[in-house]
CSV table of C-alpha atoms in Angstrom, one decimal:
chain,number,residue,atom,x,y,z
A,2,UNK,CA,-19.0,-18.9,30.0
A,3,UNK,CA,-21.6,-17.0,32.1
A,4,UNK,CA,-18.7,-14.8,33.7
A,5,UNK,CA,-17.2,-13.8,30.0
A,6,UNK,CA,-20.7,-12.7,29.1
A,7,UNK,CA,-21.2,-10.7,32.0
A,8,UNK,CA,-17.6,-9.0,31.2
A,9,UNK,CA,-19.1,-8.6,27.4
A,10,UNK,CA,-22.2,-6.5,28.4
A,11,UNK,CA,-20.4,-4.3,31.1
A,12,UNK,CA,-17.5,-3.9,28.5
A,13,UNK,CA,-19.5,-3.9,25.5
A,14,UNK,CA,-17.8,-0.3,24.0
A,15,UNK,CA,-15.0,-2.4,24.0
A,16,UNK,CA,-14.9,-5.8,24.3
A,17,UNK,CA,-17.5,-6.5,22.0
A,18,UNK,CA,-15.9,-5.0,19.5
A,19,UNK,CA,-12.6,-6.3,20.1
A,20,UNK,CA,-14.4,-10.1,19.7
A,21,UNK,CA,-16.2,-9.3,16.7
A,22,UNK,CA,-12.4,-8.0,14.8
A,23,UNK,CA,-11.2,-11.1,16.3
A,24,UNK,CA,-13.6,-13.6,14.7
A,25,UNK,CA,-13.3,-11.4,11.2
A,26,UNK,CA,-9.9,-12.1,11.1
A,27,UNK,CA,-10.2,-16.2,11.9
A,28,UNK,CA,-8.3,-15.2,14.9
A,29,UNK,CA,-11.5,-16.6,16.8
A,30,UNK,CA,-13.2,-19.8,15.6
A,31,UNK,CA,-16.6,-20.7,17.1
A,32,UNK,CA,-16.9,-24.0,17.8
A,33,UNK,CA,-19.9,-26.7,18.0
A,34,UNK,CA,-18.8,-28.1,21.2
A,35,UNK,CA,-21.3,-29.0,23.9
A,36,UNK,CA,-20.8,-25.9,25.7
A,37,UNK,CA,-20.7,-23.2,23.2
A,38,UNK,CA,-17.5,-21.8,23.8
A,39,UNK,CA,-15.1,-20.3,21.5
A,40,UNK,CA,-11.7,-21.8,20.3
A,41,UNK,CA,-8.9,-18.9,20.3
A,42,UNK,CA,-6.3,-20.0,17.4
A,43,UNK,CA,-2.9,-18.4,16.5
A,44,UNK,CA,-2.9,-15.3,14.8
A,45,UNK,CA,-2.9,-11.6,15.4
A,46,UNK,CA,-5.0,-8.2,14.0
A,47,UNK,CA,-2.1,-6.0,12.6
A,48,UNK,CA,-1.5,-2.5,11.6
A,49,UNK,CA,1.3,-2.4,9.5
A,50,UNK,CA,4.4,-0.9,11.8
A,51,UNK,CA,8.1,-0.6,11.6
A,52,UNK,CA,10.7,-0.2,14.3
A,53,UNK,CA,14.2,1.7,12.4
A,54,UNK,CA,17.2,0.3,14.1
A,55,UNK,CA,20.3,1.1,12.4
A,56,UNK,CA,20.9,3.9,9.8
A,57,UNK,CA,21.2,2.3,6.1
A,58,UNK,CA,19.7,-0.8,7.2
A,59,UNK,CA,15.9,-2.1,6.7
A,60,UNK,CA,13.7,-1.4,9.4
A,61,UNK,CA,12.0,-4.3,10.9
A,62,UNK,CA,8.1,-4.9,10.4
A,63,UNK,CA,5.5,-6.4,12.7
A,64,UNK,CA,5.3,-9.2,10.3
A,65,UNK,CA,8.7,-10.2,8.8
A,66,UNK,CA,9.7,-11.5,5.5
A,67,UNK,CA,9.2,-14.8,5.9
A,68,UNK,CA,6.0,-14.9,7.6
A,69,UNK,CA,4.5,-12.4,4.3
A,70,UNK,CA,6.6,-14.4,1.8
A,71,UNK,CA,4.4,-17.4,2.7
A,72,UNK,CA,1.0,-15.0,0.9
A,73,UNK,CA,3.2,-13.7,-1.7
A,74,UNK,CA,3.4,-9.9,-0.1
A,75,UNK,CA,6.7,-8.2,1.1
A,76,UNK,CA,7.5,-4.9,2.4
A,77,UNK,CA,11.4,-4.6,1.6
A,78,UNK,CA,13.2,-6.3,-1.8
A,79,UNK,CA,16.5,-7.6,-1.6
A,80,UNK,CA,18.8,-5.5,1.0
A,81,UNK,CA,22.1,-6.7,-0.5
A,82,UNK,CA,21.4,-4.5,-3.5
A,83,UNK,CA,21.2,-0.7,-3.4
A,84,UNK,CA,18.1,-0.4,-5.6
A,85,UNK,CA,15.2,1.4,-4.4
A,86,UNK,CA,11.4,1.4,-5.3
A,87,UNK,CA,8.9,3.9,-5.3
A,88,UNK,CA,5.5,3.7,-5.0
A,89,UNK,CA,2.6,6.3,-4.4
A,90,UNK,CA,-0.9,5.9,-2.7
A,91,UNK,CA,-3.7,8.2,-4.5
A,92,UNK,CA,-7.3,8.2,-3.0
A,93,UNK,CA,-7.9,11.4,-4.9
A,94,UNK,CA,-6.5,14.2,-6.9
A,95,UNK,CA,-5.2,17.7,-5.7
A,96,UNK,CA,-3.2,19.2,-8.4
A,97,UNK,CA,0.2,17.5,-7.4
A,98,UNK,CA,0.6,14.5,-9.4
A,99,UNK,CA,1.9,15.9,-12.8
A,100,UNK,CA,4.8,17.6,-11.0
A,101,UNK,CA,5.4,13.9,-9.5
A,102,UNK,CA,5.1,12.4,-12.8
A,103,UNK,CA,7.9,15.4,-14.0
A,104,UNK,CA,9.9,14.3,-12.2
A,105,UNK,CA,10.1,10.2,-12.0
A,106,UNK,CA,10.0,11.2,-15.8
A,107,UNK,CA,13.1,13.2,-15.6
A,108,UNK,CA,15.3,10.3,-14.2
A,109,UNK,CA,13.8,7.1,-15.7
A,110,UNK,CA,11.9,5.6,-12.7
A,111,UNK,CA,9.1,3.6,-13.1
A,112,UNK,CA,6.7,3.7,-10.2
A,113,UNK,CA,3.7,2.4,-8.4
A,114,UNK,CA,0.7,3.8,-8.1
A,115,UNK,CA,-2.1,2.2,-6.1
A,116,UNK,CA,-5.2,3.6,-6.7
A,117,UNK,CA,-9.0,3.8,-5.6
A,118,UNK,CA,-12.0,3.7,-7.4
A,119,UNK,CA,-13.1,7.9,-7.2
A,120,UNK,CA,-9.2,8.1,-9.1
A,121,UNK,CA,-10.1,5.9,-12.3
A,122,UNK,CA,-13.6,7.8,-12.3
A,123,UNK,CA,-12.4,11.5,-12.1
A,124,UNK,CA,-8.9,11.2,-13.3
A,125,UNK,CA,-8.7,8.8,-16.7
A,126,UNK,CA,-6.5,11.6,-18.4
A,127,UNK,CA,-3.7,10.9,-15.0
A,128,UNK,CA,-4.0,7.2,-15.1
A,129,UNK,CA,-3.5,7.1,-18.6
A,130,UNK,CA,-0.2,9.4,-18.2
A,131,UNK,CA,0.4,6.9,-15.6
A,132,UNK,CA,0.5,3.3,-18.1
A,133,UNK,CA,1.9,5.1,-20.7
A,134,UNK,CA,5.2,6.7,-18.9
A,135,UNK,CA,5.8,3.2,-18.0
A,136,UNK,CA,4.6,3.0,-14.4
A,137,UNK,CA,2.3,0.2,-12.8
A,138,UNK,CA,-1.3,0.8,-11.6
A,139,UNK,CA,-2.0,-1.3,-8.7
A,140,UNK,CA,-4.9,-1.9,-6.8
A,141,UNK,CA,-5.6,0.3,-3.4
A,142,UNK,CA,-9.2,-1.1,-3.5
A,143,UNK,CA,-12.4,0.4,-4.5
A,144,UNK,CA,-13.7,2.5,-1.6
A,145,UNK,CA,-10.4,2.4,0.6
A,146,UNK,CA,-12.0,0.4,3.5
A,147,UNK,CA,-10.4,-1.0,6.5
A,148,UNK,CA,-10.0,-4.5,4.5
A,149,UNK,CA,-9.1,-6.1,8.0
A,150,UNK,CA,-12.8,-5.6,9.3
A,151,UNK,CA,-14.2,-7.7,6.0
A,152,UNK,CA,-14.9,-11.2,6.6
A,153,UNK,CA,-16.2,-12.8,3.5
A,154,UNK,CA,-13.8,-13.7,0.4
A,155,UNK,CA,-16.8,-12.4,-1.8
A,156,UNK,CA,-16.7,-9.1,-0.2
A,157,UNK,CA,-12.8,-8.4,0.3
A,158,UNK,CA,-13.2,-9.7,-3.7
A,159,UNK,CA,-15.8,-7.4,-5.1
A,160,UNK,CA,-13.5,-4.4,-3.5
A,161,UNK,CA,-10.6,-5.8,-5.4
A,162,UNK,CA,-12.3,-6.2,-8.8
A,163,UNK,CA,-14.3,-3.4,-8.6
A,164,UNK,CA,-11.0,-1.6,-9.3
A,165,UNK,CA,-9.7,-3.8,-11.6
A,166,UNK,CA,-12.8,-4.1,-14.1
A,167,UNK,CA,-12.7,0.5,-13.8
A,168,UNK,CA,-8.7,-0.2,-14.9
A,169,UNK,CA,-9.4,-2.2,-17.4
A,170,UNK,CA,-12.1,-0.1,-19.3
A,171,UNK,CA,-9.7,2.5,-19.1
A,172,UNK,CA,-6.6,1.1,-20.3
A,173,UNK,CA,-7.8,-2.0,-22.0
A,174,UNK,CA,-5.9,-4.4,-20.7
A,175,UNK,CA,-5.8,-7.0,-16.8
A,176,UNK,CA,-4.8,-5.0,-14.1
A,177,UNK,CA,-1.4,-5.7,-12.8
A,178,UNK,CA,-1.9,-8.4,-9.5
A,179,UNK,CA,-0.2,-5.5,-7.2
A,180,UNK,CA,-2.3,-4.8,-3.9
A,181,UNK,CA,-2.1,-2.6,-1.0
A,182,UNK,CA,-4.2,-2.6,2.0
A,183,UNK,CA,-5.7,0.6,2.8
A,184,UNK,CA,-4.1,2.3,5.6
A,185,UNK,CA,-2.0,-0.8,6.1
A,186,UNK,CA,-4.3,-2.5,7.5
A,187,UNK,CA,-4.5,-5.9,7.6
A,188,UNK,CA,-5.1,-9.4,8.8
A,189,UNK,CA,-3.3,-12.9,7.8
A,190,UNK,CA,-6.8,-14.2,6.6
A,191,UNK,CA,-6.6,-11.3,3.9
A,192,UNK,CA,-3.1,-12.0,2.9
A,193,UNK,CA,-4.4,-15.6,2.3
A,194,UNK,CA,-7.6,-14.0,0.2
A,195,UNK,CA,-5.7,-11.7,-2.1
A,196,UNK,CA,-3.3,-14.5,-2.5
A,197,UNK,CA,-5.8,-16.1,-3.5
A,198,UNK,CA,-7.0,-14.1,-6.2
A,199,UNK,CA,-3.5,-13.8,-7.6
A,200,UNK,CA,-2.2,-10.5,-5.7
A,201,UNK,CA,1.2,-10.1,-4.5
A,202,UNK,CA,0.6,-7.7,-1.2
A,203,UNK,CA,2.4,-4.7,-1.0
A,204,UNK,CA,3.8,-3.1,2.4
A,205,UNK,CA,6.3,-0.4,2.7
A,206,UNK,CA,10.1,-0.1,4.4
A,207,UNK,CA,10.5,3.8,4.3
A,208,UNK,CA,7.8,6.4,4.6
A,209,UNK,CA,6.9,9.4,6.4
A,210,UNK,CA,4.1,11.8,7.3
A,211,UNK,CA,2.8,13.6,4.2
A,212,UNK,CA,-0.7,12.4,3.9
A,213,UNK,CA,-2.6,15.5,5.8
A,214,UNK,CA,-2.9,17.9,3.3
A,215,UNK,CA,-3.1,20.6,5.5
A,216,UNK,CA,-0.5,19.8,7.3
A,217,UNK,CA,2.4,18.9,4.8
A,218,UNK,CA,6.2,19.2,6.0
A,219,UNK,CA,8.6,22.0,5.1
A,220,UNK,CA,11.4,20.7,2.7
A,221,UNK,CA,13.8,20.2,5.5
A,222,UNK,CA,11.7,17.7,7.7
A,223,UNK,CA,11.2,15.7,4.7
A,224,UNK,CA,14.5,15.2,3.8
A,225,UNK,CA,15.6,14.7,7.6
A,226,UNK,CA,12.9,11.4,7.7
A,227,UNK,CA,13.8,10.2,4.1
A,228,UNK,CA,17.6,10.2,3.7
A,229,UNK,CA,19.0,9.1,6.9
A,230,UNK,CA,16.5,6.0,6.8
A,231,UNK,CA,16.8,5.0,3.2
A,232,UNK,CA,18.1,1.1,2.6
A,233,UNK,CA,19.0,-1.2,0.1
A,234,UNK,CA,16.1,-3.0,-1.2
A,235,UNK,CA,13.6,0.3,0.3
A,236,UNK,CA,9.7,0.0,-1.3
A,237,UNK,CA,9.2,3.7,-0.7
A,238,UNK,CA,5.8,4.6,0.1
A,239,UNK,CA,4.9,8.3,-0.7
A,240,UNK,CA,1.6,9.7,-1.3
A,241,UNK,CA,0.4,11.8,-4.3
A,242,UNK,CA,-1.6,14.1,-2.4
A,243,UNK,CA,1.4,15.5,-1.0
A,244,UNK,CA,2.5,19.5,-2.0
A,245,UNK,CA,5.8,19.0,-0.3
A,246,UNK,CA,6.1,15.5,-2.2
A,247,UNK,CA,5.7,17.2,-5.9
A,248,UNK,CA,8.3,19.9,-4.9
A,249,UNK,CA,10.9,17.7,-3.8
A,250,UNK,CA,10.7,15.0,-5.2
A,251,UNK,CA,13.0,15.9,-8.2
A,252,UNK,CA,15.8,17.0,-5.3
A,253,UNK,CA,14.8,13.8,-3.7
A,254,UNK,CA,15.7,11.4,-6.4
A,255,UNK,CA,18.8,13.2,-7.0
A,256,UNK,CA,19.8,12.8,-3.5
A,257,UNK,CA,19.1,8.9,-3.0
A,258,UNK,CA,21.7,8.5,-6.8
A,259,UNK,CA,24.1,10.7,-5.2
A,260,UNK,CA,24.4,7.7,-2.4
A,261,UNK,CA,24.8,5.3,-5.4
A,262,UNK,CA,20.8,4.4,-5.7
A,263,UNK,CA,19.1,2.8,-8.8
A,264,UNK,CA,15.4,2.5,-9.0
A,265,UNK,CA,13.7,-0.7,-9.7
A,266,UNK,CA,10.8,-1.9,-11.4
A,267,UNK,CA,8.7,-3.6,-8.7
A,268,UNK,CA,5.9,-4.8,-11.1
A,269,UNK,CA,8.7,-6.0,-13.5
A,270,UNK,CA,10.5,-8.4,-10.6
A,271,UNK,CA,7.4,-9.4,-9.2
A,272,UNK,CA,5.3,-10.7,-12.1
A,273,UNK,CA,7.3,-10.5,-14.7
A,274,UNK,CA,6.2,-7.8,-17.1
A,275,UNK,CA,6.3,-4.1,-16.5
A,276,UNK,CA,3.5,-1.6,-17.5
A,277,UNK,CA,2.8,-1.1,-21.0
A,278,UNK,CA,4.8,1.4,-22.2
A,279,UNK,CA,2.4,2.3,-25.0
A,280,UNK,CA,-1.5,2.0,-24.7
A,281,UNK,CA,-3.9,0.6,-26.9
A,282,UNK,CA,-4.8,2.7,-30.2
A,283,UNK,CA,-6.8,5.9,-29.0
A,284,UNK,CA,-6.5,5.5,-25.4
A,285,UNK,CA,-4.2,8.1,-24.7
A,286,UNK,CA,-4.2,11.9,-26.0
Protein backbone atom coordinates (compact mmCIF):
# COMPACT_ATOMS: atom_id res chain seq x y z
CA UNK A 1 0.00 0.00 0.00
CA UNK A 2 2.95 2.37 0.84
CA UNK A 3 4.55 1.60 -2.68
CA UNK A 4 1.11 2.52 -4.73
CA UNK A 5 1.10 5.78 -2.76
CA UNK A 6 4.50 6.69 -3.53
CA UNK A 7 3.58 5.83 -7.41
CA UNK A 8 0.36 8.26 -6.78
CA UNK A 9 2.37 11.38 -5.74
CA UNK A 10 5.21 10.93 -8.33
CA UNK A 11 2.41 10.18 -10.98
CA UNK A 12 -0.15 12.40 -9.62
CA UNK A 13 -0.90 14.32 -13.39
CA UNK A 14 -1.81 11.05 -14.12
CA UNK A 15 -2.52 8.51 -11.98
CA UNK A 16 -4.47 10.35 -9.66
CA UNK A 17 -6.71 11.20 -12.00
CA UNK A 18 -6.97 7.95 -13.61
CA UNK A 19 -8.13 6.52 -9.80
CA UNK A 20 -10.46 9.16 -9.16
CA UNK A 21 -12.52 8.20 -13.04
CA UNK A 22 -12.09 4.79 -11.81
CA UNK A 23 -13.89 5.08 -8.47
CA UNK A 24 -16.73 7.55 -10.37
CA UNK A 25 -17.54 4.86 -12.47
CA UNK A 26 -17.78 1.94 -9.56
CA UNK A 27 -14.97 0.48 -11.51
CA UNK A 28 -13.04 0.95 -8.06
CA UNK A 29 -14.78 0.13 -4.73
CA UNK A 30 -13.10 1.17 -1.45
CA UNK A 31 -13.32 -1.24 0.95
CA UNK A 32 -13.37 -1.29 4.97
CA UNK A 33 -10.86 -3.98 5.25
CA UNK A 34 -8.15 -3.86 7.97
CA UNK A 35 -5.67 -2.53 5.68
CA UNK A 36 -7.38 0.13 3.66
CA UNK A 37 -6.92 -1.05 0.35
CA UNK A 38 -9.02 -0.86 -2.59
CA UNK A 39 -11.09 -3.73 -4.27
CA UNK A 40 -10.77 -3.40 -8.33
CA UNK A 41 -14.19 -4.92 -9.72
CA UNK A 42 -15.14 -5.65 -13.41
CA UNK A 43 -15.98 -3.02 -15.50
CA UNK A 44 -14.38 -0.45 -17.86
CA UNK A 45 -14.52 3.63 -18.56
CA UNK A 46 -15.66 3.85 -22.33
CA UNK A 47 -15.76 6.24 -25.01
CA UNK A 48 -18.17 5.23 -27.37
CA UNK A 49 -16.03 3.59 -30.61
CA UNK A 50 -16.68 1.52 -33.63
CA UNK A 51 -14.41 -0.66 -35.62
CA UNK A 52 -16.22 -0.96 -39.63
CA UNK A 53 -15.52 -4.40 -40.91
CA UNK A 54 -17.40 -5.24 -43.91
CA UNK A 55 -19.15 -2.84 -46.36
CA UNK A 56 -23.13 -3.06 -45.72
CA UNK A 57 -22.75 -4.61 -42.58
CA UNK A 58 -23.01 -2.99 -38.80
CA UNK A 59 -19.86 -1.92 -37.39
CA UNK A 60 -18.95 -3.41 -34.19
CA UNK A 61 -18.98 -1.20 -30.92
CA UNK A 62 -16.87 -1.34 -27.79
CA UNK A 63 -19.79 -2.45 -26.00
CA UNK A 64 -22.09 -4.82 -28.05
CA UNK A 65 -25.73 -5.42 -28.09
CA UNK A 66 -26.13 -7.60 -25.56
CA UNK A 67 -24.02 -6.11 -23.01
CA UNK A 68 -26.33 -2.36 -23.65
CA UNK A 69 -29.50 -4.34 -24.12
CA UNK A 70 -29.13 -5.37 -20.47
CA UNK A 71 -29.64 -0.95 -19.50
CA UNK A 72 -32.13 -0.69 -22.18
CA UNK A 73 -29.58 1.40 -24.72
CA UNK A 74 -28.54 0.21 -28.22
CA UNK A 75 -26.56 1.67 -30.93
CA UNK A 76 -27.76 -0.35 -34.06
CA UNK A 77 -31.80 -1.70 -34.58
CA UNK A 78 -32.49 -4.77 -36.23
CA UNK A 79 -29.75 -5.52 -39.16
CA UNK A 80 -31.95 -7.97 -41.01
CA UNK A 81 -34.18 -5.06 -42.07
CA UNK A 82 -32.99 -2.24 -44.40
CA UNK A 83 -34.52 0.57 -42.34
CA UNK A 84 -32.43 3.32 -41.19
CA UNK A 85 -32.69 6.04 -38.43
CA UNK A 86 -31.71 9.38 -38.18
CA UNK A 87 -30.93 11.33 -35.41
CA UNK A 88 -29.19 14.78 -34.90
CA UNK A 89 -27.15 16.20 -31.81
CA UNK A 90 -27.85 20.17 -31.37
CA UNK A 91 -25.81 21.98 -28.54
CA UNK A 92 -26.71 25.25 -30.20
CA UNK A 93 -28.00 26.95 -33.23
CA UNK A 94 -26.17 28.27 -36.38
CA UNK A 95 -28.57 28.84 -39.05
CA UNK A 96 -28.62 25.17 -40.45
CA UNK A 97 -31.38 23.44 -38.96
CA UNK A 98 -34.51 24.63 -41.12
CA UNK A 99 -32.79 23.46 -44.26
CA UNK A 100 -32.43 19.97 -42.21
CA UNK A 101 -35.88 20.16 -41.25
CA UNK A 102 -36.69 20.82 -45.39
CA UNK A 103 -35.53 18.28 -46.06
CA UNK A 104 -36.48 15.13 -43.58
CA UNK A 105 -39.84 17.11 -44.35
CA UNK A 106 -39.55 16.50 -47.99
CA UNK A 107 -39.35 12.55 -47.74
CA UNK A 108 -41.48 11.72 -44.59
CA UNK A 109 -38.73 10.98 -42.02
CA UNK A 110 -39.20 11.39 -38.60
CA UNK A 111 -36.02 12.14 -36.69
CA UNK A 112 -34.24 12.58 -33.39
CA UNK A 113 -33.06 15.35 -32.06
CA UNK A 114 -31.18 15.40 -28.74
CA UNK A 115 -30.95 18.45 -27.35
CA UNK A 116 -29.21 20.71 -24.48
CA UNK A 117 -30.54 23.06 -22.29
CA UNK A 118 -29.04 26.68 -24.15
CA UNK A 119 -31.39 24.97 -27.40
CA UNK A 120 -34.81 24.98 -25.49
CA UNK A 121 -33.85 28.54 -23.98
CA UNK A 122 -32.80 30.29 -27.33
CA UNK A 123 -34.56 28.26 -29.81
CA UNK A 124 -38.42 27.50 -28.67
CA UNK A 125 -39.63 28.58 -32.31
CA UNK A 126 -37.10 25.29 -33.76
CA UNK A 127 -38.15 22.85 -31.10
CA UNK A 128 -41.54 23.63 -31.63
CA UNK A 129 -41.06 22.97 -35.61
CA UNK A 130 -39.31 20.00 -34.24
CA UNK A 131 -42.71 18.14 -32.20
CA UNK A 132 -44.94 19.41 -34.55
CA UNK A 133 -43.24 17.87 -38.02
CA UNK A 134 -43.47 14.72 -36.13
CA UNK A 135 -39.86 14.25 -34.83
CA UNK A 136 -38.74 13.19 -31.23
CA UNK A 137 -36.94 15.54 -28.76
CA UNK A 138 -34.61 13.66 -26.71
CA UNK A 139 -32.55 14.44 -24.05
CA UNK A 140 -28.55 15.40 -24.74
CA UNK A 141 -28.50 16.78 -21.06
CA UNK A 142 -28.56 20.16 -19.67
CA UNK A 143 -25.02 21.50 -19.85
CA UNK A 144 -23.53 18.72 -22.13
CA UNK A 145 -21.02 17.46 -19.49
CA UNK A 146 -18.85 14.49 -19.62
CA UNK A 147 -21.70 12.41 -17.76
CA UNK A 148 -18.97 9.55 -17.18
CA UNK A 149 -17.03 11.90 -14.68
CA UNK A 150 -20.54 12.28 -12.35
CA UNK A 151 -20.83 10.04 -9.59
CA UNK A 152 -23.98 10.64 -7.72
CA UNK A 153 -27.48 9.44 -9.14
CA UNK A 154 -28.84 12.99 -7.82
CA UNK A 155 -26.38 14.73 -9.95
CA UNK A 156 -26.34 12.67 -13.39
CA UNK A 157 -30.41 13.12 -12.46
CA UNK A 158 -30.77 16.87 -12.03
CA UNK A 159 -28.75 17.06 -15.68
CA UNK A 160 -31.42 14.84 -17.09
CA UNK A 161 -34.47 16.68 -15.74
CA UNK A 162 -33.16 19.88 -16.03
CA UNK A 163 -33.92 19.29 -19.74
CA UNK A 164 -36.87 17.63 -19.42
CA UNK A 165 -38.87 20.07 -17.05
CA UNK A 166 -37.38 23.17 -20.08
CA UNK A 167 -39.15 20.52 -22.76
CA UNK A 168 -42.05 20.30 -21.02
CA UNK A 169 -42.78 24.09 -20.44
CA UNK A 170 -42.30 24.33 -23.96
CA UNK A 171 -44.27 21.76 -25.49
CA UNK A 172 -46.52 20.84 -22.71
CA UNK A 173 -46.23 17.50 -22.53
CA UNK A 174 -43.29 14.48 -20.62
CA UNK A 175 -40.31 14.39 -22.57
CA UNK A 176 -39.83 11.36 -24.64
CA UNK A 177 -37.35 8.74 -22.22
CA UNK A 178 -34.60 9.02 -25.26
CA UNK A 179 -30.96 9.81 -23.94
CA UNK A 180 -27.61 10.41 -25.32
CA UNK A 181 -24.44 10.82 -23.58
CA UNK A 182 -22.60 13.77 -24.42
CA UNK A 183 -19.72 13.10 -26.59
CA UNK A 184 -20.44 9.48 -26.14
CA UNK A 185 -19.20 9.24 -23.14
CA UNK A 186 -19.95 6.94 -20.78
CA UNK A 187 -19.70 4.46 -18.05
CA UNK A 188 -21.91 1.15 -17.17
CA UNK A 189 -22.88 2.78 -13.79
CA UNK A 190 -24.67 5.58 -15.95
CA UNK A 191 -26.36 3.18 -18.25
CA UNK A 192 -27.68 1.57 -14.94
CA UNK A 193 -28.70 5.42 -13.67
CA UNK A 194 -30.60 6.51 -16.74
CA UNK A 195 -32.08 3.17 -16.80
CA UNK A 196 -33.09 3.91 -13.92
CA UNK A 197 -35.01 6.86 -14.48
CA UNK A 198 -36.74 5.29 -17.39
CA UNK A 199 -34.19 6.27 -20.45
CA UNK A 200 -33.47 4.04 -23.17
CA UNK A 201 -29.61 5.11 -24.08
CA UNK A 202 -28.91 6.03 -27.33
CA UNK A 203 -25.48 5.29 -29.24
CA UNK A 204 -24.84 5.48 -32.90
CA UNK A 205 -23.74 2.81 -35.92
CA UNK A 206 -22.83 5.34 -38.74
CA UNK A 207 -21.38 8.85 -38.31
CA UNK A 208 -18.73 10.90 -39.48
CA UNK A 209 -16.79 14.16 -38.81
CA UNK A 210 -19.07 17.23 -39.16
CA UNK A 211 -19.12 18.66 -35.78
CA UNK A 212 -16.20 21.54 -36.27
CA UNK A 213 -17.87 24.23 -37.75
CA UNK A 214 -15.04 25.60 -39.20
CA UNK A 215 -13.92 22.81 -40.53
CA UNK A 216 -17.04 21.11 -42.33
CA UNK A 217 -16.35 18.52 -45.32
CA UNK A 218 -16.85 19.21 -49.02
CA UNK A 219 -19.93 17.29 -50.49
CA UNK A 220 -17.76 14.53 -51.75
CA UNK A 221 -15.99 13.44 -48.46
CA UNK A 222 -19.31 13.29 -46.93
CA UNK A 223 -20.82 11.13 -49.18
CA UNK A 224 -17.53 8.87 -49.46
CA UNK A 225 -17.88 8.22 -45.28
CA UNK A 226 -21.78 7.91 -45.39
CA UNK A 227 -22.73 5.63 -48.28
CA UNK A 228 -20.27 2.95 -48.44
CA UNK A 229 -20.75 2.36 -44.56
CA UNK A 230 -24.48 2.55 -44.29
CA UNK A 231 -26.38 -0.90 -42.84
CA UNK A 232 -29.49 -2.26 -42.22
CA UNK A 233 -30.72 -1.38 -38.91
CA UNK A 234 -28.06 2.08 -39.03
CA UNK A 235 -29.00 4.90 -35.99
CA UNK A 236 -27.37 7.65 -37.95
CA UNK A 237 -25.84 10.23 -35.90
CA UNK A 238 -25.52 13.64 -37.62
CA UNK A 239 -25.13 16.88 -36.13
CA UNK A 240 -27.24 20.02 -36.78
CA UNK A 241 -24.58 22.37 -36.58
CA UNK A 242 -23.30 21.01 -39.73
CA UNK A 243 -23.28 23.50 -43.15
CA UNK A 244 -22.32 20.50 -45.27
CA UNK A 245 -25.17 18.49 -43.35
CA UNK A 246 -28.10 21.09 -44.38
CA UNK A 247 -26.83 21.05 -48.04
CA UNK A 248 -26.81 17.51 -48.54
CA UNK A 249 -28.85 16.07 -46.68
CA UNK A 250 -31.82 16.20 -49.16
CA UNK A 251 -29.23 14.32 -51.84
CA UNK A 252 -28.35 12.13 -48.94
CA UNK A 253 -31.71 10.71 -48.25
CA UNK A 254 -32.35 10.21 -51.80
CA UNK A 255 -29.25 8.28 -52.11
CA UNK A 256 -29.68 5.80 -49.03
CA UNK A 257 -33.78 5.02 -50.91
CA UNK A 258 -32.07 4.54 -54.11
CA UNK A 259 -30.22 1.39 -52.18
CA UNK A 260 -33.86 0.34 -51.09
CA UNK A 261 -33.70 2.33 -47.51
CA UNK A 262 -36.88 3.21 -45.38
CA UNK A 263 -36.60 5.40 -42.38
CA UNK A 264 -37.79 4.41 -39.07
CA UNK A 265 -39.36 5.96 -36.20
CA UNK A 266 -36.90 5.17 -33.34
CA UNK A 267 -39.03 6.83 -30.62
CA UNK A 268 -42.11 4.89 -32.09
CA UNK A 269 -40.30 1.24 -31.75
CA UNK A 270 -38.71 2.03 -28.63
CA UNK A 271 -41.46 3.38 -26.36
CA UNK A 272 -44.30 2.99 -28.20
CA UNK A 273 -45.63 6.36 -29.28
CA UNK A 274 -44.07 8.75 -31.69
CA UNK A 275 -43.91 12.57 -31.21
CA UNK A 276 -47.03 14.42 -31.24
CA UNK A 277 -47.78 15.39 -34.48
CA UNK A 278 -49.84 18.37 -33.37
CA UNK A 279 -49.00 20.51 -30.27
CA UNK A 280 -51.12 21.68 -27.61
CA UNK A 281 -53.58 24.77 -28.54
CA UNK A 282 -51.27 27.96 -29.06
CA UNK A 283 -47.90 26.43 -28.73
CA UNK A 284 -46.97 26.57 -32.17
CA UNK A 285 -47.12 29.68 -34.71
Amino acid sequence: MKEFLRLLKRRRGVLISTFAILVICGIVTTVAAGNGGALFTSGEITNWGLSFQKQGEAPVGNASSEYLAQYDALYCKDPAEKKLYITFDAGFENGNTEKILDALKKHGVKAVFFLVGNYFETQPDLVKRMVSEGHTVGNHTYSHPDMSAIADEASFQNELEKNARLYQELIGTEMPKLYRPPQGKFCENNLRMAQKLGYHTVFWSLAYVDWYENDQPTRDEAFQKLLPRVHPGAVVLLHSTSKTNGEILDELLTEWEKQGYTFGDLAGELLGTSAPQQLPFGLWQ
